[in-house]
Structure formats: C-alpha cells, structure tokens
Tab-separated table of C-alpha atoms and ligand atoms in Angstrom:
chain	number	residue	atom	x	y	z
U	20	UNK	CA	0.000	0.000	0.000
U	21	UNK	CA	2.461	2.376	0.775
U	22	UNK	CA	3.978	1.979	-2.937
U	23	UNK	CA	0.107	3.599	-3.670
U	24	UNK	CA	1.055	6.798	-1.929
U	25	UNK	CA	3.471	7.711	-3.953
U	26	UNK	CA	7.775	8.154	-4.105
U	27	UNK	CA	8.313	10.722	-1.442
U	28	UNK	CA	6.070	9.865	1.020
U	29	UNK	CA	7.523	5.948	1.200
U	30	UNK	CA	10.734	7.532	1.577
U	31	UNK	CA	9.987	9.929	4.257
U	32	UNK	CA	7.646	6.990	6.345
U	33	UNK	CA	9.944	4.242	6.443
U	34	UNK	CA	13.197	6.023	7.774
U	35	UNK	CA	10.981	7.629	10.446
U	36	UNK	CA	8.939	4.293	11.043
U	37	UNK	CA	12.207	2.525	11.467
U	38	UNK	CA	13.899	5.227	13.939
U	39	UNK	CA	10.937	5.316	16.160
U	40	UNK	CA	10.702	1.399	16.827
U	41	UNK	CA	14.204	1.629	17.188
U	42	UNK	CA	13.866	4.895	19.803
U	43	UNK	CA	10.893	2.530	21.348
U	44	UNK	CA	13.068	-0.804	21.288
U	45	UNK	CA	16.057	1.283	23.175
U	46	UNK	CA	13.137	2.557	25.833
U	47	UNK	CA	12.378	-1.009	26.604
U	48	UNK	CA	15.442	-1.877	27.423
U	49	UNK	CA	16.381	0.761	29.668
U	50	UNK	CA	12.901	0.678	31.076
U	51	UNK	CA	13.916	-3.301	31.522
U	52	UNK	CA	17.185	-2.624	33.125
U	53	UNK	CA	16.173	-0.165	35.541
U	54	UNK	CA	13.441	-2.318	36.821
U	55	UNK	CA	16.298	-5.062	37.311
U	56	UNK	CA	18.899	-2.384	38.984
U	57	UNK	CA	15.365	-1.524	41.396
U	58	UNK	CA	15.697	2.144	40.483
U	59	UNK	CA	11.959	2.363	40.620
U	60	UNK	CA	10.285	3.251	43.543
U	61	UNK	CA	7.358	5.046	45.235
U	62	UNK	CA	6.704	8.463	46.775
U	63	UNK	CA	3.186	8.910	49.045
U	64	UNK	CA	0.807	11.463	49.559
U	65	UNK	CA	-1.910	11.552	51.963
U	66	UNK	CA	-5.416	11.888	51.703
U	67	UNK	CA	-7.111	13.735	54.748
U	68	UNK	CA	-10.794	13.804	55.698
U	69	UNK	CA	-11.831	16.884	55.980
U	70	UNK	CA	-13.784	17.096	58.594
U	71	UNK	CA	-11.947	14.968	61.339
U	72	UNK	CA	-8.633	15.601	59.672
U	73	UNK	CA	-7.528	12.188	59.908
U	74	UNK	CA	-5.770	10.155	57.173
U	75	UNK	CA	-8.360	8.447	54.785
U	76	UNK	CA	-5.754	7.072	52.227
U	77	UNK	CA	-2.195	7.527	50.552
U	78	UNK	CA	-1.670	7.393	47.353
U	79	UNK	CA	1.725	5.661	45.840
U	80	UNK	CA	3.463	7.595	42.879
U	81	UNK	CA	5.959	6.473	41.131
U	82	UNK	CA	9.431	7.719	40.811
U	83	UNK	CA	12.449	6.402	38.774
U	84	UNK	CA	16.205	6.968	39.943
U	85	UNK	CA	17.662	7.635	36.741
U	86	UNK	CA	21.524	6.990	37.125
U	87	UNK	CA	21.920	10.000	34.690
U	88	UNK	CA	18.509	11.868	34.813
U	89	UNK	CA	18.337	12.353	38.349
U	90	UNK	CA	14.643	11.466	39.591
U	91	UNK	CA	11.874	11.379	37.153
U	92	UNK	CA	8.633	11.890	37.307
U	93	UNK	CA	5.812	9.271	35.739
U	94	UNK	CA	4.659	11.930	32.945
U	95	UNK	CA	8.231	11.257	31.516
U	96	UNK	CA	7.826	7.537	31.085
U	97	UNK	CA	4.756	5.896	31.805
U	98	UNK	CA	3.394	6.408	28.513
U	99	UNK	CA	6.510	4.975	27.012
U	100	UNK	CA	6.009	2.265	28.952
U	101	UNK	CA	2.208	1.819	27.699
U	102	UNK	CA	3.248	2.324	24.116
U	103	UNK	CA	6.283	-0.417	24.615
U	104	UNK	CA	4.564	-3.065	26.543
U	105	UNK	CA	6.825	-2.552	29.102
U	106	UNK	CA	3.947	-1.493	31.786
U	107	UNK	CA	3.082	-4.939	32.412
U	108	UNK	CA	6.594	-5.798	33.603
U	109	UNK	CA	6.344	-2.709	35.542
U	110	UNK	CA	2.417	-2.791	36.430
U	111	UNK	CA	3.047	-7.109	38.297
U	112	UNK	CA	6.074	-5.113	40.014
U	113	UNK	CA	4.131	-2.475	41.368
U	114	UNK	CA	1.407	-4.644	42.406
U	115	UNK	CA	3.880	-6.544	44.816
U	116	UNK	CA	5.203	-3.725	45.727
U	117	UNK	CA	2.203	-2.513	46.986
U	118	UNK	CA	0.497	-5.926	48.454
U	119	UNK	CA	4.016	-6.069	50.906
U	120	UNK	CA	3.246	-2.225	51.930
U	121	UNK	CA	-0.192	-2.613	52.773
U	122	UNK	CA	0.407	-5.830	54.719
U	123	UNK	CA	3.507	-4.133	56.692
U	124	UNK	CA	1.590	-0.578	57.570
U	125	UNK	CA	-1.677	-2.131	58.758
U	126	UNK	CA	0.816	-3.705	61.170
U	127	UNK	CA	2.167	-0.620	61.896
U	128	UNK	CA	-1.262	1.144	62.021
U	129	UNK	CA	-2.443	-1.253	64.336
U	130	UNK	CA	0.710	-0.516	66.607
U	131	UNK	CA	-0.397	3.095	66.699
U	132	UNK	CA	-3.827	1.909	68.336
U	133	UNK	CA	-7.308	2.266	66.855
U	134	UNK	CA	-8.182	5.339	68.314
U	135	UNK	CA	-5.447	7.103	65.640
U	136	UNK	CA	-7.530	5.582	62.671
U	137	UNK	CA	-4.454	3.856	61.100
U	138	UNK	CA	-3.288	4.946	57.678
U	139	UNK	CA	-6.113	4.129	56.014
U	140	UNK	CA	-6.169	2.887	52.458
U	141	UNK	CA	-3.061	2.919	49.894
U	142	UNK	CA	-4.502	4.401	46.767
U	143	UNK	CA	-2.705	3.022	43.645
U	144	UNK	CA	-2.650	4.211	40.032
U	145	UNK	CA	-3.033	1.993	37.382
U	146	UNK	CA	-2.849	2.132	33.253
U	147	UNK	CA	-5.819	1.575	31.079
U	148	UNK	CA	-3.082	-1.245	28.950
U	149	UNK	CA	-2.736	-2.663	32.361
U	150	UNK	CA	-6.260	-3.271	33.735
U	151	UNK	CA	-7.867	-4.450	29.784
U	152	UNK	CA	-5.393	-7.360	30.389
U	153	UNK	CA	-7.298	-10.361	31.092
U	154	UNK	CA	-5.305	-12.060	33.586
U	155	UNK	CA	-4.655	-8.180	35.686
U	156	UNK	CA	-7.002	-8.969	38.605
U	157	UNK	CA	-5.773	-12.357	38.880
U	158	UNK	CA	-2.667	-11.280	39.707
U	159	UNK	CA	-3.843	-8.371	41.759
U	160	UNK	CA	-5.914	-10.942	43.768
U	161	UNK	CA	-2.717	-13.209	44.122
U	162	UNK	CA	-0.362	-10.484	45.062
U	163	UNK	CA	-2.903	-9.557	48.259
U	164	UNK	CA	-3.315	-12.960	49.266
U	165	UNK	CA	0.017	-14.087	49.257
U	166	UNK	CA	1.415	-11.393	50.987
U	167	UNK	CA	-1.812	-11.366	53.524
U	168	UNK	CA	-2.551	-7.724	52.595
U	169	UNK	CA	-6.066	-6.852	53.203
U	170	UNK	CA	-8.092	-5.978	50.287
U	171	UNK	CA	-10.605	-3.382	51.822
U	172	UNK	CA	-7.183	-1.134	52.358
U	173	UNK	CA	-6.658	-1.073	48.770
U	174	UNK	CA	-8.059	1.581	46.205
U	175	UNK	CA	-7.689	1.908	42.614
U	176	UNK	CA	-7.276	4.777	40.975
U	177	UNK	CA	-8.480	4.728	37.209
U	178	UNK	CA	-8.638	7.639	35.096
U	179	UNK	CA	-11.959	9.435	33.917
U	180	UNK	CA	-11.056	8.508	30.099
U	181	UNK	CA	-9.848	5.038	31.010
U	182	UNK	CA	-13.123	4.023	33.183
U	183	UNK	CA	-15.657	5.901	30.426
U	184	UNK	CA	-13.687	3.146	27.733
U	185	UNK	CA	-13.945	0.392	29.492
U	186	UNK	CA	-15.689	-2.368	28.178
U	187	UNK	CA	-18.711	-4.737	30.091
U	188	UNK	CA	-16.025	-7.260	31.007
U	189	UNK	CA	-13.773	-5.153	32.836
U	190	UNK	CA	-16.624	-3.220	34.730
U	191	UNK	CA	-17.438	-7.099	35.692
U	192	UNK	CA	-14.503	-7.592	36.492
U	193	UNK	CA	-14.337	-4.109	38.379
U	194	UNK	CA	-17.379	-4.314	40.395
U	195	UNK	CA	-16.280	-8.321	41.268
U	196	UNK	CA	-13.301	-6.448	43.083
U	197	UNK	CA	-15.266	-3.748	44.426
U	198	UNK	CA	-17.231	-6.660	46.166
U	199	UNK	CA	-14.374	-8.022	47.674
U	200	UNK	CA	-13.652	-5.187	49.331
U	201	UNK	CA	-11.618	-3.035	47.525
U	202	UNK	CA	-12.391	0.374	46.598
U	203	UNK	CA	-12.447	2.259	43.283
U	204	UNK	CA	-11.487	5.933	42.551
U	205	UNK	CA	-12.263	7.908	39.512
U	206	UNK	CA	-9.409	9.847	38.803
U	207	UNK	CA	-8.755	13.302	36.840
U	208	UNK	CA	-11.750	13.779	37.051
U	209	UNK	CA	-13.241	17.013	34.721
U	210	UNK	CA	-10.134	16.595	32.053
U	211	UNK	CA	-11.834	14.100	29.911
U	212	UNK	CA	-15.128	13.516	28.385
U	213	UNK	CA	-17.944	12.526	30.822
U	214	UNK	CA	-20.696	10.566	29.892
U	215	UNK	CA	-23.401	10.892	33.013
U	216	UNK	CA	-25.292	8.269	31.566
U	217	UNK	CA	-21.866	5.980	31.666
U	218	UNK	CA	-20.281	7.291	35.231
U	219	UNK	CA	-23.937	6.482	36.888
U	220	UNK	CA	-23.147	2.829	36.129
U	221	UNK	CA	-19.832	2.865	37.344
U	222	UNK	CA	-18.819	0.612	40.033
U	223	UNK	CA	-17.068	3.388	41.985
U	224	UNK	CA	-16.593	4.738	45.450
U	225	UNK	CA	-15.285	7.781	44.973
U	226	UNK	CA	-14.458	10.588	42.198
U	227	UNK	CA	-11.360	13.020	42.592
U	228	UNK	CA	-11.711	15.941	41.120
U	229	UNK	CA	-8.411	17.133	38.928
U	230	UNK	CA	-6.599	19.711	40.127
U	231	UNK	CA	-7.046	21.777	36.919
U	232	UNK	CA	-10.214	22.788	38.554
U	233	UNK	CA	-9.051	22.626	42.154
U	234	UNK	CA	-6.421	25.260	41.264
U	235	UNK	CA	-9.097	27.726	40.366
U	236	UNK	CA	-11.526	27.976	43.116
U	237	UNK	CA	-10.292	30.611	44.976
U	238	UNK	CA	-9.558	32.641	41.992
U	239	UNK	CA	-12.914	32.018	39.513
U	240	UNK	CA	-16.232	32.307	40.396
U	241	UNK	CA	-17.146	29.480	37.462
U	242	UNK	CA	-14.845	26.878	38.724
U	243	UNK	CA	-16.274	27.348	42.469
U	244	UNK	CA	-19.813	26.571	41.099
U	245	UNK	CA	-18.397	23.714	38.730
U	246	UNK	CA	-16.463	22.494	42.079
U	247	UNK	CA	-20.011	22.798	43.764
U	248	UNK	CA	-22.071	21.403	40.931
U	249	UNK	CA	-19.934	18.394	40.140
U	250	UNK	CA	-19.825	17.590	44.075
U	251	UNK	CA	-23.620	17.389	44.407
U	252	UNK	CA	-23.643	15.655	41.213
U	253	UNK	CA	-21.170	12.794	42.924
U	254	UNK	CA	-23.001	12.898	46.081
U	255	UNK	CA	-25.921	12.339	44.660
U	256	UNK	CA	-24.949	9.488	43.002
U	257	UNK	CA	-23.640	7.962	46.569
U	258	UNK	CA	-19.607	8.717	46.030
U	259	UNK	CA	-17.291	10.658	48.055
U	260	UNK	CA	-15.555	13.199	46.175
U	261	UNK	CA	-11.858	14.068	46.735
U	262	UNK	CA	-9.504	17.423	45.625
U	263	UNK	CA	-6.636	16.591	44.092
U	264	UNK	CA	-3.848	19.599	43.799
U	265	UNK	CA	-4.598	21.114	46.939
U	266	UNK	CA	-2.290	23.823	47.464
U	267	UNK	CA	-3.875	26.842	49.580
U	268	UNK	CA	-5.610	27.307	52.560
U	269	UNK	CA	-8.338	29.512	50.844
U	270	UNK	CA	-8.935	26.324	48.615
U	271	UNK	CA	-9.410	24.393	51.821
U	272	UNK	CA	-11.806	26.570	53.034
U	273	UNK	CA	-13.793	27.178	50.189
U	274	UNK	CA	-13.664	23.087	49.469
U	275	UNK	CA	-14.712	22.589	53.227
U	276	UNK	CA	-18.063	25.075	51.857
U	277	UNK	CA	-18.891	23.101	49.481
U	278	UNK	CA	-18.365	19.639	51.214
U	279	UNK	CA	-15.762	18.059	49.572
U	280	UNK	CA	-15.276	14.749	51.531
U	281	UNK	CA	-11.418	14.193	51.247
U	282	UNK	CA	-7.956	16.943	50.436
U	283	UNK	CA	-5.269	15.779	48.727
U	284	UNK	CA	-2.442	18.427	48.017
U	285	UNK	CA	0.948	20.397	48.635
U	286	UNK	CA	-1.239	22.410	51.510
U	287	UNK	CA	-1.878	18.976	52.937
U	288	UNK	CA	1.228	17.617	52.251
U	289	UNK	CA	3.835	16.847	49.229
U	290	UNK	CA	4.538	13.152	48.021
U	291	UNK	CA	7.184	12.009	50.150
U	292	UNK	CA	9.645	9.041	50.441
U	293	UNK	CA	8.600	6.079	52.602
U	294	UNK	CA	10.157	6.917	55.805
U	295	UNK	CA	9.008	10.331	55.499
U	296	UNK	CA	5.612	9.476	55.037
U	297	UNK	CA	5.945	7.149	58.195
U	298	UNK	CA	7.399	10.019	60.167
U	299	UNK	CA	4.666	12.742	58.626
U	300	UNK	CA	2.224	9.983	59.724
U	301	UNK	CA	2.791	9.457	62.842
U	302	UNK	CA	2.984	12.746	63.693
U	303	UNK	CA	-0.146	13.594	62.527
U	304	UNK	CA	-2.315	10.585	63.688
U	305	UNK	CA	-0.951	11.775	67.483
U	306	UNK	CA	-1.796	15.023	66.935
U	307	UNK	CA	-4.925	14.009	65.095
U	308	UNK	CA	-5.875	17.620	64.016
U	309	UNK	CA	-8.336	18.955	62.211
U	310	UNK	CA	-7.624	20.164	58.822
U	311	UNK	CA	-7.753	24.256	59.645
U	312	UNK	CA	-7.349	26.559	57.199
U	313	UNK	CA	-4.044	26.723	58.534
U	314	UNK	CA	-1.281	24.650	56.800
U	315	UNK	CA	-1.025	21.387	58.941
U	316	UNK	CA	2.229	20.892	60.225
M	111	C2E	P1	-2.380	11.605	39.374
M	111	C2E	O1	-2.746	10.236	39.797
M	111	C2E	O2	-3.496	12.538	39.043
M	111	C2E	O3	-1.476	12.171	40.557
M	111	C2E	C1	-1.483	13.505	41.002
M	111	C2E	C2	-0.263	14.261	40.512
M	111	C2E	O4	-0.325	15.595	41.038
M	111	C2E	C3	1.052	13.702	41.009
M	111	C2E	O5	2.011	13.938	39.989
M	111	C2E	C4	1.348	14.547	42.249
M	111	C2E	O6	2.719	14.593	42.585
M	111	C2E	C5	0.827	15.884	41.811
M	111	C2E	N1	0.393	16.741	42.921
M	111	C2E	C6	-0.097	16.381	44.123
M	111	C2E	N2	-0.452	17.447	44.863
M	111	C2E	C7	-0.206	18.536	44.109
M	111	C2E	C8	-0.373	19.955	44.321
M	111	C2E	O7	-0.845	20.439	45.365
M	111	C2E	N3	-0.009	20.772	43.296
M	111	C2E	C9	0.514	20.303	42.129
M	111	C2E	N4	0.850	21.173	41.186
M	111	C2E	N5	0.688	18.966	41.892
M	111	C2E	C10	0.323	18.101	42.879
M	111	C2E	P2	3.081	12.837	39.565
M	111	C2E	O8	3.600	12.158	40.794
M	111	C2E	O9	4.034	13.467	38.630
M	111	C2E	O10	2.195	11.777	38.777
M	111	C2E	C11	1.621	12.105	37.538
M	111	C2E	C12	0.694	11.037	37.049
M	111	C2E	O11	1.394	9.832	36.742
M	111	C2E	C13	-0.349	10.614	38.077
M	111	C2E	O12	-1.399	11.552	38.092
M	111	C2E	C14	-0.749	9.256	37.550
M	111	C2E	O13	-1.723	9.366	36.546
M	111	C2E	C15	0.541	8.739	36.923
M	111	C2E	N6	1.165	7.743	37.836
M	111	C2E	C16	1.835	7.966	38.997
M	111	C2E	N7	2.238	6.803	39.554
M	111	C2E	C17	1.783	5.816	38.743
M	111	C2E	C18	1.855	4.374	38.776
M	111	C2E	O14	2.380	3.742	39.715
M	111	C2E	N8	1.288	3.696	37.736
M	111	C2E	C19	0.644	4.345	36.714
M	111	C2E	N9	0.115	3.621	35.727
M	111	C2E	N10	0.561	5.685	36.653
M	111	C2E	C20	1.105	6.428	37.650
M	112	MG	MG1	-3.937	9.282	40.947
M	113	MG	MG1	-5.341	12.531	39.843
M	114	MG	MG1	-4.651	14.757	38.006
C-alpha cells in the first residue's frame, strides 16, 4: 500500500517508522534494566478527611532513579512504557510492591492503636493497557493474598477517560473487586469527556476531582460553582468526592463550603519518600488535628 502513496512519502515513512521502533526498542530496554537495577520506587501522599482531619488514604506515585537523569517523574515515562509493553513488567512489580506495603503498615497502624484511625487505604494508580489485560485482577488478587494484605485497604485509581472506555467485562470484572472489598477511585476527574449516563453505572466509590479545577476555586467564580455542581452531582450518586492539587488554605476553606469529603495536596502535604511518610504519619495521627485553614504541620 504504501507503494500507492506515492515516491516521497515511502521515503519519508519508512526512515521515520524505522527510527521510532528503534527509539521505542532502546526505551524497553532501559525501562527493563532499571526495573532489574530496582531504580523504581514510590513516593506517598496523603489523603485527609476533611472534617476529622484524619488520614483516609495515601496514594503511591511512582518515581524512577535515573543513574543520569536524576529522579523522574511518571509523565516522563509511563506512557513509554504503555506504548512499549513494558507497563506490564512494571504494572506485576508495582502490584507486589504494593500488596508487601499494605500488609507491613496495617501492622504498623495497628501498633499506633485504633483510636489514631491507622493509615487508612493505599490508593494506587493503574494504566488503562494494564487493567484491559485479562489475567490483571488475577494477579492483583494473588499479590494480596500471598502477601496477607487486606483488600478493603486497597483503592484503585483509574482515570476518567480510562473508566468511560472500558468495556462490560472489565466493569465485571471491576465491580467483582469492588465486592471483595476493595475500593475504586475515579481519577482526573473534569479533564476528559464525561458521559453521566456511563459514570452512573460505574462501580465506583469515589471521584477526585483534577486539580485543573481545584487550582481555580479561589480565583474564579465558574470553577467554584463547577467544584459545587460536580460535588452534588457525585453525592448524589452515593460517592465521596476528593480534591486533588490542593495547594492553599483559601482552597481548603472554600472546598470545606462546598463539602468536599477528602484533600489531597501540597497544603496537605507533598509526596514524600517512605520513611518520610511514616514520620509525617505518625505525627499527625498523634496530633490528630483537624484540617484548619491553617497549613497542617
Ligand atoms: P495523578 O494520579 O493525578 O497524581 C497527582 C499528581 O499531582 C502527582 O504527579 C502529584 O505529585 C501531583 N500533585 C499532588 N499534589 C499537588 C499539588 O498540590 N499541586 C501540584 N501542582 N501537583 C500536585 P506525579 O507524581 O508526577 O504523577 C503524575 C501522574 O502519573 C499521576 O497523576 C498518575 O496518573 C501517573 N502515575 C503515577 N504513579 C503511577 C503508577 O504507579 N502507575 C501508573 N500507571 N501511573 C502512575
Ligand atoms: Mg492518581
Ligand atoms: Mg489525579
Ligand atoms: Mg490529576
């Protein structure tokens, strides 16, 4: 076919064609090789209700160590790693890694006594490639079990975009999970295209709200009613709703208005390594604050 279209367009395609499964072939690799060196590895940010202030979830991002790169963010290679195939190599390593965490903080949790409320759920990320994959929650279902993790601590976070495309078997497969216990999170939510008709038959427990919008509300009059609107909207359909990209007080306040159920956000707190978020943690749960519109220590 590409005879059809004609001398200089064959000559132009296949170079390019051929340097950009190359480019995609080298990714791979180095995508491949870092995950054997373990140069990939989480950052978490906490969740807080708003109204008691204590710690309703964390969510895991990833990071990769790049030896020359420094630390990377996921925008810089997750889609790569959709495009490559890689994210399935990646996607059954995160999944461990996450089973092992929430086994080893609901110990620590439960050292900290119930009356701190624990750490609450680990909210993970995952890629449209990953979850279409037949065998996904298999493995997700093996990775809690075998490291005895609980699955009402887990949450996954799917994208607006990814959860309006998904077809009848993977909502099946969705809401199967959801019955098990764990819960599902709309993410990015407002960036996409929403079909109402489609997110009321979503198996979900709760929609975040991108923080596109979130950055507005204290600046726009529009995006405080289209904060306000699209909360009632989610309430009404029996969801919590969360702010994502949280990063002033005023925004707390005016989110607090409208009844946003959890914060998520630099004025909360930035994603932080492990330990960090261990510290941060249990410093907060004994000081179990309210969120003010004061920054939170
Ligand atoms: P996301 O799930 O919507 O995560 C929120 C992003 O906003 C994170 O960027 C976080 O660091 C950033 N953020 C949090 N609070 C604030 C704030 O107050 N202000 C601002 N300006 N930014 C804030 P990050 O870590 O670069 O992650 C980007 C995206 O990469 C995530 O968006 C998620 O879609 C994806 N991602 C992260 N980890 C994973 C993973 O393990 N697997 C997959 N498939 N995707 C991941
Ligand atoms: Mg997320
Ligand atoms: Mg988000
Ligand atoms: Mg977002």
């Amino acid at each position: 076919h590409a005879k059809e279209r004609g001398r200089g367009q064959v000559q132009s395609f296949t170079p390019m064609l051929a340097e950009r499964l190359a480019d995609n072939s080298r990714l791979e690799r180095e995508l491949r090789d870092a995950l054997g060196r373990g140069e990939f590895t989480f950052v978490f940010q906490p969740q807080l209700a708003l109204a008691s202030g204590r710690i309703a979830a964390v969510e895991a991002l990833m990071r990769w160590h790049h030896p020359v790169d420094g630390l990377r963010a996921p925008g810089s290679f997750i889609p790569r790693a959709e495009e490559s195939g890689i994210i399935h190599e990646l996607g059954d390593w995160a999944l461990e890694e996450f089973a092992r965490r929430l086994a080893h903080w609901q110990r620590i949790g439960q050292q900290l006594g119930p009356q701190h409320g624990g750490i609450g759920r680990l909210a993970v990320n995952v890629s449209p490639r990953q979850i279409v994959r037949p065998d996904f929650f298999t493995r997700l279902r093996d990775a809690l079990v075998r490291h005895d993790a609980p699955p009402a601590l887990l949450e996954l976070e799917i994208t607006e975009s990814m959860a309006m495309q998904c077809g009848d078997e993977t909502l099946a497969e969705l809401a199967r999970l959801r019955a098990e216990g764990v819960t599902i999170a709309i993410d990015d939510f407002g960036t996409g295209y929403s079909n109402f008709a489609r997110l009321k038959d979503l198996p979900i427990d709760r929609v975040k709200i991108d923080r596109s919008l979130t950055a507005d509300i204290d600046r726009c009059a529009a995006a405080r009613t289209i904060a306000q609107a699209v909360t009632g909207l989610v309430h009404g359909l029996g969801h919590e709703v969360v702010a994502e990209g949280v990063e002033t007080a005023e925004q707390l306040a005016i989110l607090r208005v409208i009844g946003c159920d959890l914060v998520q956000g630099y004025a909360i707190a930035r994603p932080m390594p492990e330990q960090d978020f261990l510290d941060w943690m249990r410093g907060h749960a004994l000081s179990h604050q309210p969120v003010s519109g004061a920054l939170p220590g």
